[in-house]
XYZ file of C-alpha atoms in Angstrom:
762
model
C 49.872 94.892 68.753
C 52.618 96.870 66.973
C 51.554 99.926 68.919
C 52.038 97.993 72.168
C 55.550 96.903 71.173
C 56.581 100.502 70.456
C 55.015 101.621 73.700
C 56.898 98.870 75.481
C 60.255 100.032 74.150
C 59.506 103.593 75.133
C 58.580 102.355 78.597
C 61.923 100.539 78.909
C 63.761 103.739 78.109
C 61.653 105.763 80.510
C 62.257 103.235 83.290
C 65.999 103.531 82.938
C 65.929 107.316 82.564
C 63.673 107.760 85.570
C 65.139 105.112 87.857
C 66.673 107.871 90.032
C 63.483 109.942 90.013
C 61.055 107.749 92.008
C 58.270 110.341 92.588
C 58.056 111.125 88.911
C 58.188 107.424 88.088
C 55.332 106.556 90.446
C 53.110 109.298 89.015
C 53.797 108.140 85.474
C 53.100 104.508 86.376
C 49.734 105.365 87.940
C 48.786 107.380 84.856
C 49.551 104.471 82.545
C 47.738 101.998 84.834
C 44.622 104.139 84.697
C 44.795 104.677 80.955
C 45.840 101.274 79.535
C 43.064 98.841 80.679
C 40.424 100.955 78.984
C 42.361 101.045 75.755
C 43.566 97.452 75.222
C 41.830 94.916 77.454
C 42.835 91.237 77.070
C 46.396 92.054 75.949
C 49.592 91.942 77.954
C 49.940 95.036 80.119
C 52.879 97.057 78.934
C 54.100 97.623 82.463
C 54.175 93.888 82.970
C 56.900 93.726 80.360
C 59.310 94.956 82.937
C 58.914 91.698 84.753
C 60.074 89.827 81.637
C 63.011 92.150 80.984
C 66.273 90.743 82.278
C 68.597 92.815 84.389
C 71.247 92.474 81.707
C 68.906 94.026 79.145
C 68.247 96.968 81.453
C 71.982 97.376 82.046
C 72.569 97.220 78.305
C 69.973 99.922 77.639
C 71.432 102.052 80.419
C 74.912 101.651 79.028
C 73.740 102.735 75.601
C 72.077 105.728 77.196
C 75.209 106.696 79.110
C 77.302 106.314 75.976
C 74.960 108.646 74.124
C 75.125 111.301 76.849
C 78.908 111.224 77.104
C 79.294 111.410 73.330
C 77.089 114.492 73.038
C 78.443 116.393 76.047
C 82.198 116.026 75.482
C 83.888 118.623 73.292
C 86.747 116.229 72.541
C 84.666 113.158 71.554
C 82.863 112.375 68.325
C 80.340 109.607 67.609
C 80.348 108.093 64.154
C 76.763 106.888 63.967
C 73.286 107.577 65.340
C 72.311 106.485 68.846
C 70.603 103.128 69.119
C 67.990 104.094 71.675
C 65.197 103.874 69.095
C 66.707 100.931 67.163
C 67.060 97.222 67.734
C 67.928 96.698 71.447
C 70.456 93.973 70.591
C 74.068 94.689 71.745
C 76.080 96.758 69.278
C 79.757 97.639 68.981
C 80.590 101.055 70.454
C 80.645 103.761 67.788
C 82.348 106.676 69.494
C 85.972 107.665 69.867
C 87.612 109.554 72.717
C 90.532 111.671 71.473
C 93.900 111.159 73.127
C 95.597 113.921 75.093
C 98.163 114.340 72.311
C 95.453 114.751 69.666
C 93.646 117.344 71.767
C 96.855 119.308 72.420
C 97.754 119.350 68.723
C 94.281 120.495 67.693
C 94.248 123.126 70.477
C 97.563 124.515 69.215
C 96.301 124.553 65.607
C 93.067 126.245 66.731
C 95.017 129.172 68.214
C 96.633 129.792 64.826
C 93.650 129.012 62.598
C 90.143 128.522 64.090
C 88.635 127.902 60.620
C 90.792 125.309 58.788
C 89.897 124.519 55.206
C 89.473 121.032 53.752
C 93.148 120.694 52.899
C 94.241 121.677 56.411
C 91.712 119.319 58.010
C 92.908 116.399 55.890
C 96.545 117.145 56.733
C 95.742 117.387 60.448
C 93.689 114.185 60.421
C 96.530 112.339 58.687
C 99.035 113.545 61.312
C 96.797 112.644 64.252
C 95.291 109.404 62.899
C 91.740 110.757 62.775
C 89.067 111.019 60.151
C 88.650 114.465 58.512
C 85.053 114.470 59.699
C 86.204 113.989 63.285
C 88.556 116.938 62.951
C 85.772 119.012 61.429
C 83.365 118.210 64.270
C 86.039 118.962 66.891
C 86.720 122.420 65.452
C 82.983 123.130 65.220
C 82.534 122.181 68.880
C 85.594 124.200 69.893
C 84.343 127.326 68.123
C 80.962 126.944 69.799
C 82.687 126.538 73.160
C 84.831 129.667 72.661
C 81.806 131.668 71.548
C 79.908 130.571 74.650
C 82.798 131.529 76.918
C 83.059 134.927 75.232
C 79.357 135.570 75.592
C 79.496 134.495 79.246
C 82.352 136.932 79.853
C 80.439 139.754 78.146
C 77.353 138.949 80.193
C 79.408 139.136 83.387
C 80.777 142.542 82.396
C 77.334 143.833 81.478
C 75.913 142.512 84.745
C 78.664 144.286 86.699
C 78.067 147.520 84.800
C 74.327 147.185 85.347
C 74.854 146.726 89.091
C 77.037 149.819 89.145
C 74.448 151.872 87.265
C 71.720 150.618 89.604
C 73.798 151.647 92.628
C 74.409 155.096 91.083
C 70.716 155.431 90.362
C 69.832 154.603 93.975
C 72.405 157.105 95.203
C 71.005 159.837 92.969
C 67.455 159.033 94.073
C 68.519 159.302 97.687
C 70.301 162.599 97.042
C 67.254 163.908 95.206
C 64.956 162.937 98.059
C 67.165 164.866 100.495
C 67.552 167.911 98.226
C 67.037 171.312 99.789
C 66.134 174.699 98.383
C 69.237 176.853 97.841
C 67.302 180.000 98.761
C 65.489 179.081 101.967
C 67.183 175.826 102.973
C 63.878 173.985 103.188
C 62.974 170.735 101.437
C 62.144 170.941 97.772
C 58.676 170.101 96.542
C 59.059 167.074 94.274
C 56.772 167.238 91.281
C 56.883 170.959 90.738
C 58.919 172.192 87.766
C 60.748 175.477 88.124
C 61.006 178.012 85.315
C 64.724 177.225 84.901
C 64.054 173.504 84.638
C 61.343 174.095 82.058
C 63.747 176.281 80.070
C 66.464 173.607 80.240
C 64.040 170.938 79.019
C 63.135 173.061 76.013
C 66.809 173.708 75.302
C 67.573 169.985 75.620
C 64.804 169.151 73.147
C 66.172 171.678 70.659
C 69.694 170.266 70.973
C 68.446 166.727 70.421
C 66.785 167.776 67.183
C 70.009 169.470 66.089
C 72.086 166.379 66.887
C 69.676 164.194 64.930
C 70.113 166.491 61.935
C 73.917 166.264 62.207
C 73.754 162.492 62.532
C 71.887 162.243 59.257
C 74.779 164.059 57.556
C 77.622 162.105 59.130
C 76.119 158.629 59.590
C 77.177 157.236 56.209
C 80.756 158.451 56.690
C 81.314 157.531 60.321
C 79.523 154.204 60.248
C 76.875 154.944 62.874
C 75.023 158.089 64.037
C 77.227 160.607 65.780
C 74.585 160.925 68.488
C 75.849 157.635 69.887
C 79.318 159.054 70.416
C 80.342 160.692 73.687
C 80.397 164.387 72.890
C 82.360 165.391 75.943
C 85.213 162.971 76.449
C 88.187 163.893 78.616
C 91.042 165.327 76.554
C 93.987 163.084 75.798
C 96.901 163.977 78.103
C 99.371 165.906 76.005
C 103.124 165.718 76.065
C 104.626 168.350 78.359
C 105.108 171.447 76.248
C 108.022 172.887 78.182
C 110.650 170.559 76.681
C 113.872 172.465 76.174
C 112.185 175.619 77.414
C 111.756 175.407 81.196
C 111.116 178.586 83.130
C 111.318 181.959 81.412
C 111.879 185.122 83.321
C 110.959 183.444 86.580
C 107.550 182.191 85.346
C 106.552 178.541 85.153
C 106.433 177.218 81.618
C 103.451 175.307 80.308
C 102.884 171.895 81.877
C 100.233 169.450 80.756
C 98.724 171.707 78.159
C 99.322 175.210 79.564
C 100.987 177.533 77.078
C 103.067 180.159 78.768
C 104.404 182.627 76.245
C 102.225 181.238 73.469
C 101.375 183.311 70.440
C 98.194 185.342 70.149
C 96.488 182.563 68.196
C 97.015 179.572 70.489
C 96.684 181.652 73.636
C 93.179 182.766 72.672
C 91.864 179.340 71.649
C 89.510 177.344 73.849
C 87.462 174.219 73.264
C 84.768 174.632 70.572
C 81.302 175.673 71.614
C 78.262 173.439 71.152
C 77.072 175.695 68.347
C 80.321 175.038 66.438
C 80.213 171.230 66.644
C 77.746 170.609 63.786
C 79.900 172.702 61.441
C 83.075 170.951 62.640
C 81.617 167.519 61.891
C 80.432 168.572 58.450
C 83.819 170.145 57.683
C 85.695 166.993 58.786
C 83.562 164.708 56.611
C 84.114 166.925 53.551
C 87.863 167.121 54.302
C 88.079 163.318 54.388
C 86.553 163.111 50.910
C 88.985 165.719 49.615
C 92.030 163.998 51.136
C 91.155 160.664 49.523
C 90.853 162.268 46.106
C 93.993 164.386 46.581
C 95.977 161.257 47.470
C 94.698 159.173 44.558
C 94.263 161.605 41.659
C 96.973 162.321 39.116
C 97.136 164.664 36.158
C 95.764 167.348 35.751
C 95.390 167.930 39.529
C 99.009 166.958 40.177
C 101.675 167.781 37.617
C 105.178 166.311 37.536
C 108.017 168.751 38.202
C 110.619 169.524 35.550
C 113.150 167.134 37.061
C 110.491 164.390 37.341
C 111.076 163.805 41.060
C 108.148 165.607 42.694
C 104.456 166.346 42.167
C 103.244 169.946 41.907
C 99.646 170.923 42.619
C 97.748 172.708 39.840
C 95.970 175.400 41.907
C 93.456 176.296 39.192
C 92.450 172.658 38.786
C 92.232 172.314 42.568
C 89.749 175.204 42.812
C 87.636 173.662 40.037
C 87.711 170.200 41.642
C 87.065 171.345 45.228
C 85.018 174.561 45.031
C 83.826 174.516 48.656
C 86.735 173.944 51.050
C 87.496 176.451 53.810
C 87.139 179.570 51.711
C 89.405 181.605 49.441
C 93.096 182.056 50.138
C 93.737 185.105 52.374
C 95.537 188.062 50.878
C 99.315 187.789 51.178
C 99.252 184.045 51.837
C 101.154 181.540 49.722
C 100.006 178.009 48.868
C 102.279 175.066 49.740
C 101.133 171.638 48.516
C 103.057 168.375 48.295
C 102.476 164.638 48.158
C 104.812 161.780 49.061
C 104.524 157.974 49.264
C 106.676 155.470 51.179
C 106.559 151.978 52.688
C 107.414 151.962 56.411
C 108.200 149.156 58.841
C 105.122 149.425 61.070
C 101.659 147.888 60.873
C 98.673 150.076 60.045
C 97.017 149.750 63.469
C 100.057 151.144 65.323
C 100.421 153.956 62.789
C 96.808 155.034 63.322
C 97.316 154.955 67.096
C 100.411 157.171 66.832
C 98.581 159.723 64.686
C 95.508 159.850 66.950
C 97.384 160.001 70.285
C 98.724 163.536 70.608
C 101.490 162.441 72.998
C 102.866 159.753 70.693
C 102.381 161.922 67.607
C 104.335 164.875 68.989
C 107.090 162.539 70.223
C 107.550 160.699 66.920
C 107.539 163.992 64.991
C 109.454 166.017 67.605
C 111.632 167.541 64.862
C 108.512 169.039 63.227
C 105.998 169.460 66.096
C 107.289 171.761 68.828
C 104.113 171.433 70.921
C 100.581 170.109 70.551
C 97.491 169.459 72.601
C 93.965 168.094 72.246
C 91.290 170.632 73.188
C 88.299 168.300 72.967
C 87.457 164.789 71.785
C 84.176 164.895 69.881
C 84.241 161.156 69.126
C 86.441 158.342 70.408
C 85.602 156.006 67.521
C 83.611 152.795 67.243
C 84.216 149.069 67.754
C 87.129 149.685 70.122
C 89.341 151.429 67.558
C 89.830 154.903 66.075
C 87.367 154.451 63.206
C 85.246 157.605 63.359
C 87.439 159.349 65.968
C 87.154 163.138 65.876
C 89.224 165.553 67.971
C 89.864 169.290 68.021
C 93.569 170.126 68.368
C 96.156 172.878 68.360
C 99.762 172.450 67.290
C 102.880 174.426 66.501
C 105.101 173.260 63.642
C 108.793 174.115 63.487
C 112.079 174.006 61.636
C 115.150 173.430 63.854
C 116.454 176.981 63.498
C 115.666 180.306 65.188
C 115.551 181.904 61.709
C 112.250 180.270 60.676
C 109.048 181.311 62.494
C 106.900 178.462 63.746
C 103.434 177.833 62.301
C 100.512 177.685 64.709
C 97.369 175.852 63.700
C 93.901 175.226 65.164
C 92.246 172.286 63.440
C 90.102 169.155 63.666
C 91.587 165.686 63.126
C 89.337 162.929 61.774
C 90.157 159.223 61.376
C 88.211 156.797 59.194
C 88.562 153.193 58.038
C 87.388 152.703 54.471
C 85.747 149.706 52.847
C 88.959 148.359 51.309
C 90.718 148.273 54.687
C 92.609 151.508 54.064
C 92.785 153.974 56.959
C 92.856 157.737 56.504
C 93.646 160.530 58.964
C 92.869 164.103 57.896
C 93.420 167.563 59.416
C 91.569 170.705 58.398
C 91.781 174.185 59.910
C 88.958 175.617 62.025
C 90.215 179.195 61.815
C 87.190 180.206 59.736
C 85.018 179.505 62.806
C 86.852 182.234 64.699
C 88.551 184.636 62.290
C 91.602 186.273 63.816
C 94.299 188.577 62.466
C 96.847 186.415 64.318
C 96.283 183.528 61.882
C 99.420 183.034 59.791
C 98.815 179.461 58.611
C 95.732 177.557 57.450
C 95.698 173.789 56.952
C 93.580 172.762 54.013
C 92.722 169.022 54.098
C 96.066 167.401 54.892
C 96.982 164.002 56.227
C 97.731 160.492 55.078
C 96.322 157.248 53.686
C 97.616 154.070 55.339
C 97.397 150.776 53.457
C 98.240 147.442 55.087
C 101.164 145.547 53.540
C 102.532 142.033 54.186
C 104.959 141.276 57.039
C 103.879 144.181 59.237
C 104.695 146.947 56.740
C 102.414 149.789 55.660
C 102.200 151.954 52.566
C 101.743 155.616 53.507
C 100.624 158.348 51.109
C 101.025 161.761 52.739
C 99.441 165.011 51.535
C 100.407 168.417 52.967
C 98.389 171.412 51.810
C 98.680 174.725 53.667
C 98.244 178.437 53.044
C 100.816 180.445 54.919
C 102.230 183.907 55.393
C 105.958 183.139 55.088
C 107.257 186.702 55.022
C 109.007 186.130 58.362
C 111.273 183.391 56.993
C 114.933 184.409 56.798
C 116.357 184.572 53.268
C 118.779 181.791 54.186
C 115.884 179.345 54.604
C 113.439 180.500 51.919
C 114.614 177.938 49.361
C 114.434 174.963 51.717
C 110.941 176.032 52.826
C 109.755 176.491 49.239
C 110.988 173.072 48.077
C 109.105 171.236 50.848
C 112.065 169.942 52.851
C 111.055 172.101 55.822
C 107.286 171.584 56.250
C 106.196 169.490 53.243
C 105.007 165.904 52.861
C 108.546 164.742 52.094
C 109.697 165.871 55.544
C 106.794 164.120 57.314
C 107.272 160.834 55.457
C 111.065 160.808 55.847
C 110.725 161.458 59.589
C 108.083 158.733 59.948
C 110.234 156.213 58.083
C 113.251 156.934 60.280
C 111.232 156.785 63.507
C 109.618 153.478 62.504
C 113.101 152.023 62.082
C 114.055 153.402 65.498
C 111.022 151.833 67.171
C 111.698 148.514 65.441
C 115.282 148.485 66.701
C 114.110 149.287 70.235
C 111.940 146.152 70.214
C 114.537 143.922 68.516
C 115.661 140.857 70.454
C 118.170 139.275 68.032
C 121.088 141.568 68.874
C 124.475 140.378 67.535
C 126.948 139.878 70.364
C 130.163 139.793 68.359
C 130.711 143.547 67.955
C 132.620 145.423 70.644
C 130.585 148.012 72.518
C 127.166 146.782 71.402
C 124.622 146.914 74.238
C 122.849 143.546 74.301
C 120.931 143.892 77.581
C 117.318 144.348 76.436
C 116.234 146.487 79.401
C 119.430 148.533 79.188
C 118.809 149.194 75.487
C 115.256 150.380 76.150
C 116.323 152.704 78.969
C 119.188 154.206 76.972
C 116.984 154.753 73.896
C 114.325 156.370 76.078
C 116.912 158.722 77.585
C 118.248 159.612 74.122
C 114.700 160.241 72.900
C 114.105 162.732 75.728
C 117.391 164.430 74.854
C 116.380 164.830 71.181
C 112.914 166.162 72.070
C 114.406 168.696 74.455
C 116.934 169.884 71.861
C 114.385 170.250 69.048
C 111.864 172.116 71.200
C 114.511 174.534 72.451
C 116.253 175.475 69.206
C 113.362 176.741 67.084
C 111.731 180.179 66.992
C 108.805 178.907 69.072
C 106.393 181.401 70.571
C 106.965 179.746 73.972
C 110.267 181.568 74.348
C 111.964 184.707 73.120
C 115.427 184.852 71.602
C 117.659 187.880 72.109
C 120.081 188.726 69.309
C 123.518 189.726 70.568
C 124.896 192.877 68.955
C 128.202 194.695 68.979
C 130.228 191.532 69.528
C 131.098 190.621 65.981
C 128.604 187.743 66.007
C 125.297 189.486 65.408
C 123.610 186.273 64.297
C 124.002 184.540 67.675
C 120.748 184.397 69.629
C 120.529 183.694 73.346
C 117.859 183.105 75.973
C 117.835 182.196 79.655
C 115.631 180.014 81.810
C 115.506 178.867 85.390
C 115.366 175.159 86.137
C 113.675 174.327 89.452
C 112.403 170.980 90.778
C 112.929 169.193 87.483
C 114.671 165.817 87.944
C 115.433 165.715 84.229
C 117.526 168.919 84.291
C 120.198 170.270 86.631
C 118.879 173.084 88.879
C 120.017 176.632 88.288
C 120.197 179.227 85.525
C 120.627 177.800 82.025
C 121.819 179.932 79.133
C 120.919 178.755 75.632
C 122.657 180.066 72.519
C 122.026 179.222 68.871
C 123.069 180.344 65.433
C 122.384 179.190 61.866
C 124.640 179.622 58.833
C 125.264 178.246 55.363
C 128.076 175.908 54.366
C 129.045 175.157 50.728
C 129.421 171.499 51.699
C 126.957 168.644 51.060
C 124.832 167.802 54.134
C 126.044 164.196 54.312
C 129.672 165.300 54.601
C 128.807 167.741 57.400
C 126.797 165.044 59.208
C 129.560 162.418 58.987
C 132.157 164.929 60.220
C 130.129 166.011 63.270
C 128.981 162.551 64.382
C 132.402 160.849 64.088
C 134.102 160.606 67.488
C 137.509 160.568 65.773
C 136.992 164.112 64.417
C 135.240 165.479 67.521
C 138.381 167.087 68.931
C 138.549 169.307 65.817
C 135.433 171.272 66.832
C 134.639 170.391 70.466
C 136.416 173.034 72.567
C 135.355 171.365 75.831
C 137.246 168.169 74.927
C 140.514 170.141 75.212
C 141.860 168.615 72.015
C 141.896 165.101 73.469
C 140.780 161.951 71.749
C 137.199 160.811 72.229
C 136.470 157.102 72.591
C 133.160 155.327 71.976
C 132.281 153.163 74.999
C 128.997 151.682 73.737
C 126.462 152.159 70.980
C 123.024 151.083 69.750
C 122.288 151.021 66.017
C 118.711 152.096 65.277
C 118.259 152.270 61.507
C 119.407 151.156 58.069
C 121.838 154.059 57.771
C 124.995 153.595 59.832
C 124.620 157.199 60.948
C 121.447 156.383 62.884
C 122.737 155.335 66.294
C 122.945 156.182 69.988
C 126.469 156.294 71.419
C 128.135 156.655 74.792
C 131.424 158.584 74.479
C 134.312 159.360 76.817
C 136.868 162.127 76.411
C 140.447 161.301 77.360
C 141.404 164.881 78.365
C 138.112 165.877 79.974
C 138.442 167.872 83.179
C 135.605 165.841 84.688
C 136.526 162.151 84.850
C 133.127 161.205 86.229
C 131.254 162.421 83.138
C 130.374 160.689 79.884
C 128.772 162.029 76.683
C 125.464 160.627 75.479
C 125.053 161.241 71.730
C 122.333 160.436 69.213
C 122.902 160.931 65.505
C 120.053 160.491 63.042
C 119.622 161.279 59.377
C 117.048 161.070 56.596
C 116.602 162.683 53.191
C 115.346 165.996 54.615
C 117.242 166.623 57.869
C 120.044 165.305 60.075
C 120.802 165.784 63.760
C 123.815 165.249 65.986
C 122.685 165.860 69.572
C 124.688 165.214 72.717
C 124.677 165.916 76.447
C 127.118 165.301 79.307
C 125.816 162.647 81.713
C 126.958 161.399 85.089
C 128.740 158.036 84.893
C 126.933 156.674 87.962
C 123.532 157.608 86.517
C 124.414 156.007 83.180
C 125.350 152.740 84.885
C 121.859 152.672 86.374
C 120.347 153.302 82.937
C 122.462 150.593 81.265
C 121.176 148.121 83.848
C 117.575 148.949 82.931
C 116.945 151.717 85.485
C 114.542 154.638 85.083
C 116.119 157.242 82.729
C 113.691 160.037 83.683
C 115.852 161.081 86.631
C 119.048 161.580 84.646
C 119.755 165.328 84.368
C 120.360 166.480 80.783
C 121.285 169.742 79.075
C 121.385 168.814 75.371
C 123.454 170.663 72.800
C 124.112 169.809 69.179
C 123.584 170.419 65.490
C 120.690 170.396 63.018
C 121.663 169.991 59.355
C 119.284 170.731 56.490
C 119.970 170.725 52.744
C 119.840 174.259 51.408
C 117.210 173.349 48.787
C 119.502 173.483 45.764
C 121.200 170.643 43.919
C 123.002 169.986 40.697
C 119.891 168.163 39.461
C 117.694 171.213 39.892
C 115.501 169.500 42.477
C 115.020 170.051 46.135
C 118.231 168.426 47.227
C 118.536 165.937 50.041
C 120.882 164.667 52.707
C 121.880 161.573 50.768
C 122.770 163.476 47.594
C 126.515 163.671 48.071
C 128.142 166.345 45.977
C 124.973 168.356 45.387
C 124.032 171.637 47.030
C 125.117 173.126 50.309
C 124.054 172.802 53.932
C 122.187 174.902 56.472
C 123.743 174.231 59.869
C 122.242 175.250 63.215
C 124.531 175.100 66.242
C 122.919 175.242 69.706
C 124.442 175.076 73.185
C 122.916 174.913 76.652
C 125.229 175.869 79.502
C 124.514 175.849 83.253
C 125.925 179.241 84.216
C 124.841 179.179 87.879
C 123.587 176.326 90.068
C 121.476 178.729 92.171
C 118.109 179.372 90.446
C 117.662 182.715 92.210
C 121.010 184.108 91.062
C 121.233 186.885 88.502
C 122.736 186.317 85.085
C 126.030 188.115 84.578
C 127.168 189.697 81.323
C 130.378 187.732 81.634
C 128.431 184.459 81.317
C 126.732 185.709 78.158
C 130.073 186.731 76.685
C 131.596 183.330 77.517
C 128.794 181.385 75.818
C 128.905 183.733 72.836
C 132.641 183.157 72.500
C 132.134 179.387 72.804
C 129.625 179.192 69.967
C 131.633 181.576 67.764
C 134.808 179.493 68.177
C 132.921 176.280 67.472
C 131.525 177.713 64.236
C 134.963 178.857 63.109
C 136.486 175.447 63.845
C 133.783 173.661 61.852
C 134.291 175.977 58.893
C 138.049 175.538 59.036
C 137.866 171.748 59.276
C 135.498 171.592 56.303
C 137.699 173.985 54.313
C 135.198 176.818 54.376
C 137.121 179.542 56.143
C 135.852 182.200 53.771
C 132.225 181.039 53.769
């Protein structure tokens, strides 16, 4: 009898569930009718119980059933007890709760900030919303499941689309293959027959696969997954135009988009690495990463403290014992330069890694050090959507802003890796040993940086620079600053990075004070003006060094033998005025601290003392944008009272750090600047930048390397560079009178600076 009662309850539930499915109900009823009389004759037929069940009981069971369904399907509802379908059919009080719209909105907002609240957060949220902590817990569990489902659905859609695309490509290739013709006779090809060439290619492919598998075994534990899964032939990253500040030389087009007109023997002869070189490149990069980590973290005896206690000096003997493999012994006549520097910068670690691995951003941020750079081939783009495991072969030219210091060309591989503790590392190591050349004058041993995440969007950067270089071409004036590391060392890289991070932070700032006169508060106007100033600085830096992309001519017999000049033709470049441009530069020493020289040159009130073109008139600042902690880091818009051209303004950027300072300016059209200040495109504003580069001379009263901020210590190395449009017709010939005029201009400017700084006899 008990069995019949249970069966009766189950029948009631089935009747309600199947009341809208009549065919299925009829079949089930017939099956029970056939089965039950044989099993329990003489007892009440279970199906007859439906006749004794009131309509209210059926409605009650149906209501319970509907309540159960709605409570399980809704992501914003939560039942507090088990369903009563298999319990006593007597009416019960509803045990579910539908959240209000306010409760859902509050929990949705909290979910965006923290999808996994802890017990304390759940209790606090339940108290604020009038819910039980268990209800809050169940809601967040359901919400996470819902988000995961949506994400998986989106991924499935993408994969389905990609699959359809691959299927269409496959069909197209099959069709092309079926219509293939013989290149010799023009007839149809015989499918199924394998030519000798195809057989040879299959054998070669098999051999290459075995070689890649062998390489993967070496690199898998460092990169995170086998290198075979990486695309080996990715398109190169578009490089920054390499003609900045150079333009056309001798009527030839300068390098655009990676071409290197006038490049040195080294970079001109370099192509992408061959397939045979790639296994060695990968192995070299992995070993270099290990060396960089140890170089950045080890102390004594590998790194010894200098006599003044301010810098670390590499113990070369200990280095050879610690890292016996490397890239081979130091070439004869080369000198070792090694330095290490640490700083905390205002940029998160992800953005820093992106800057270092994107050749365009990297060469822009470090435009004072990198005169040109390009990516030859990307061997790996990384894994998991970031640069972890990225590997790229590059060339670059490193500079000092003076024509007296030869640039350093390098051919190297750059490797990025995320380590277990969350620290990122980016390492460079030279590939010159793959293709020995007498043109090699600089080899990069494992150099790069460790980036550690810090709170509030900051990062701790430890930079290591380790090169072997033939520095015999450096002018005596600059030997000390090169030797102390202010020219190419880690201190220069870190100081530049710190200053540029501040500049980028100010460009994105939105809380601009409106009380100061002349401050540009329009956000779009600020971005456009900073972008224009950035292009001006890049152009100046690339055009003042002794880069192999252009040739300086030293003037003689004029009493200013140290002045160097070059010409270029500007054609179809919206960023420069068309015509013949004459560039002139000279470098000299001043027995004045760098900070005093910098403050004198950037101050608009003292500009008339050295600026011949201002005709002795006062210069007024119309607007400015501060872009760093130091008050000297700013972009200004100036106007000269006695200028012969009333429709022209002066755009000036001054920037300073512990290793170098710049004051760079260019005349700009007032109409074009109004467009820029209103957020217009700055790329079409014609610029011919001139200015000054100031470096400490490498000596100080403390016996150290000396720096910009060390007032009263050491002297300064000042480079003055002008660009003058001598003829607006690009096909015109340069006259000797124009050369003499520019030479006289730069000579008078130098004399005025010396006189104003009380260095007439320097």
